[in-house]
Amino acid sequence: MPDRAEDGIIFIRDGTSLPPILSVTTDAFIPNWRIVTSHNRSTLVRSIEECDWYFFYLAGDIQATVLGGNTRGVLRKALKAILTKHGNNQLNSIEITSIVSRRLLGIPFTTFTAHSRQIQQRIALIPEAKSVSSIPAAPVVGGVVAKRQPALASRS
């Protein structure tokens, strides 16, 4: 990666399953996250889809503004801030979609905008840690499975 960051950078969480025939080169960037160095965004999307896998793009951007110019070190700080804001969800990749550098009173700052992405083999967008078996079963009352009743809500 050059010293100056550009939009379209993809980060993949360590341990993410990728298509077996897809060759992707990554470098460690921050703990548990790697930066894709062998493909740009459009090439990676096309390569994943050619393997009959899916690369979901989730709506809703996440922004982080960091003091400093557009450098690799500032991008590290921004990615950490984005992951902190984003929470610890199970999605396995992040794309930087916009980078804007500005100065205020001579002090440089950069705003990074990112979107969550998910690489997976299934067409349904379900993070790997979640599955159908994680849905709670109906309670058993006296040896008989109790029928679930819809919750009622009233307005005053």
PDB file of N, CA and C in Angstrom, residues 64-71 74 78 98-102 107-112:
ATOM      1  N   ALA A  64     -15.125   8.250  10.758  1.00  0.00           N
ATOM      2  CA  ALA A  64     -14.160   8.557  11.813  1.00  0.00           C
ATOM      3  C   ALA A  64     -13.294   9.708  11.318  1.00  0.00           C
ATOM      4  N   THR A  65     -13.131  10.722  12.158  1.00  0.00           N
ATOM      5  CA  THR A  65     -12.267  11.854  11.839  1.00  0.00           C
ATOM      6  C   THR A  65     -11.060  11.782  12.762  1.00  0.00           C
ATOM      7  N   VAL A  66      -9.879  11.853  12.156  1.00  0.00           N
ATOM      8  CA  VAL A  66      -8.632  11.669  12.898  1.00  0.00           C
ATOM      9  C   VAL A  66      -7.708  12.847  12.604  1.00  0.00           C
ATOM     10  N   LEU A  67      -7.018  13.323  13.629  1.00  0.00           N
ATOM     11  CA  LEU A  67      -6.041  14.385  13.425  1.00  0.00           C
ATOM     12  C   LEU A  67      -4.876  13.857  12.602  1.00  0.00           C
ATOM     13  N   GLY A  68      -4.469  14.631  11.619  1.00  0.00           N
ATOM     14  CA  GLY A  68      -3.340  14.262  10.783  1.00  0.00           C
ATOM     15  C   GLY A  68      -3.753  14.179   9.326  1.00  0.00           C
ATOM     16  N   GLY A  69      -2.757  14.130   8.482  1.00  0.00           N
ATOM     17  CA  GLY A  69      -2.991  14.037   7.044  1.00  0.00           C
ATOM     18  C   GLY A  69      -3.335  12.625   6.633  1.00  0.00           C
ATOM     19  N   ASN A  70      -3.450  12.428   5.351  1.00  0.00           N
ATOM     20  CA  ASN A  70      -3.817  11.131   4.798  1.00  0.00           C
ATOM     21  C   ASN A  70      -2.572  10.253   4.698  1.00  0.00           C
ATOM     22  N   THR A  71      -2.249   9.585   5.799  1.00  0.00           N
ATOM     23  CA  THR A  71      -1.086   8.700   5.845  1.00  0.00           C
ATOM     24  C   THR A  71      -1.512   7.319   6.349  1.00  0.00           C
ATOM     25  N   VAL A  74      -2.380   7.397  10.112  1.00  0.00           N
ATOM     26  CA  VAL A  74      -3.689   7.997  10.369  1.00  0.00           C
ATOM     27  C   VAL A  74      -4.789   7.016   9.979  1.00  0.00           C
ATOM     28  N   ALA A  78      -7.849   5.625  12.237  1.00  0.00           N
ATOM     29  CA  ALA A  78      -9.229   5.722  11.758  1.00  0.00           C
ATOM     30  C   ALA A  78      -9.909   4.355  11.756  1.00  0.00           C
ATOM     31  N   SER A  98     -14.629   6.583   1.320  1.00  0.00           N
ATOM     32  CA  SER A  98     -14.335   7.996   1.086  1.00  0.00           C
ATOM     33  C   SER A  98     -13.266   8.468   2.063  1.00  0.00           C
ATOM     34  N   ILE A  99     -12.350   9.299   1.551  1.00  0.00           N
ATOM     35  CA  ILE A  99     -11.307   9.901   2.374  1.00  0.00           C
ATOM     36  C   ILE A  99     -11.250  11.382   2.025  1.00  0.00           C
ATOM     37  N   VAL A 100     -11.448  12.238   3.028  1.00  0.00           N
ATOM     38  CA  VAL A 100     -11.422  13.682   2.815  1.00  0.00           C
ATOM     39  C   VAL A 100     -10.457  14.303   3.812  1.00  0.00           C
ATOM     40  N   SER A 101      -9.412  14.955   3.298  1.00  0.00           N
ATOM     41  CA  SER A 101      -8.433  15.638   4.148  1.00  0.00           C
ATOM     42  C   SER A 101      -8.691  17.137   4.103  1.00  0.00           C
ATOM     43  N   ARG A 102      -8.621  17.759   5.271  1.00  0.00           N
ATOM     44  CA  ARG A 102      -8.829  19.204   5.386  1.00  0.00           C
ATOM     45  C   ARG A 102      -7.876  19.773   6.429  1.00  0.00           C
ATOM     46  N   ILE A 107      -4.256  23.021  11.198  1.00  0.00           N
ATOM     47  CA  ILE A 107      -4.149  21.664  11.755  1.00  0.00           C
ATOM     48  C   ILE A 107      -4.821  20.691  10.791  1.00  0.00           C
ATOM     49  N   PRO A 108      -4.071  19.710  10.284  1.00  0.00           N
ATOM     50  CA  PRO A 108      -4.673  18.757   9.340  1.00  0.00           C
ATOM     51  C   PRO A 108      -5.530  17.716  10.056  1.00  0.00           C
ATOM     52  N   PHE A 109      -6.643  17.363   9.439  1.00  0.00           N
ATOM     53  CA  PHE A 109      -7.467  16.257   9.914  1.00  0.00           C
ATOM     54  C   PHE A 109      -8.068  15.564   8.698  1.00  0.00           C
ATOM     55  N   THR A 110      -8.359  14.286   8.866  1.00  0.00           N
ATOM     56  CA  THR A 110      -8.867  13.474   7.757  1.00  0.00           C
ATOM     57  C   THR A 110     -10.101  12.717   8.218  1.00  0.00           C
ATOM     58  N   THR A 111     -11.135  12.748   7.386  1.00  0.00           N
ATOM     59  CA  THR A 111     -12.363  12.008   7.669  1.00  0.00           C
ATOM     60  C   THR A 111     -12.419  10.791   6.755  1.00  0.00           C
ATOM     61  N   PHE A 112     -12.570   9.629   7.366  1.00  0.00           N
ATOM     62  CA  PHE A 112     -12.676   8.366   6.644  1.00  0.00           C
ATOM     63  C   PHE A 112     -14.113   7.865   6.768  1.00  0.00           C
TER      64      PHE A 112
END
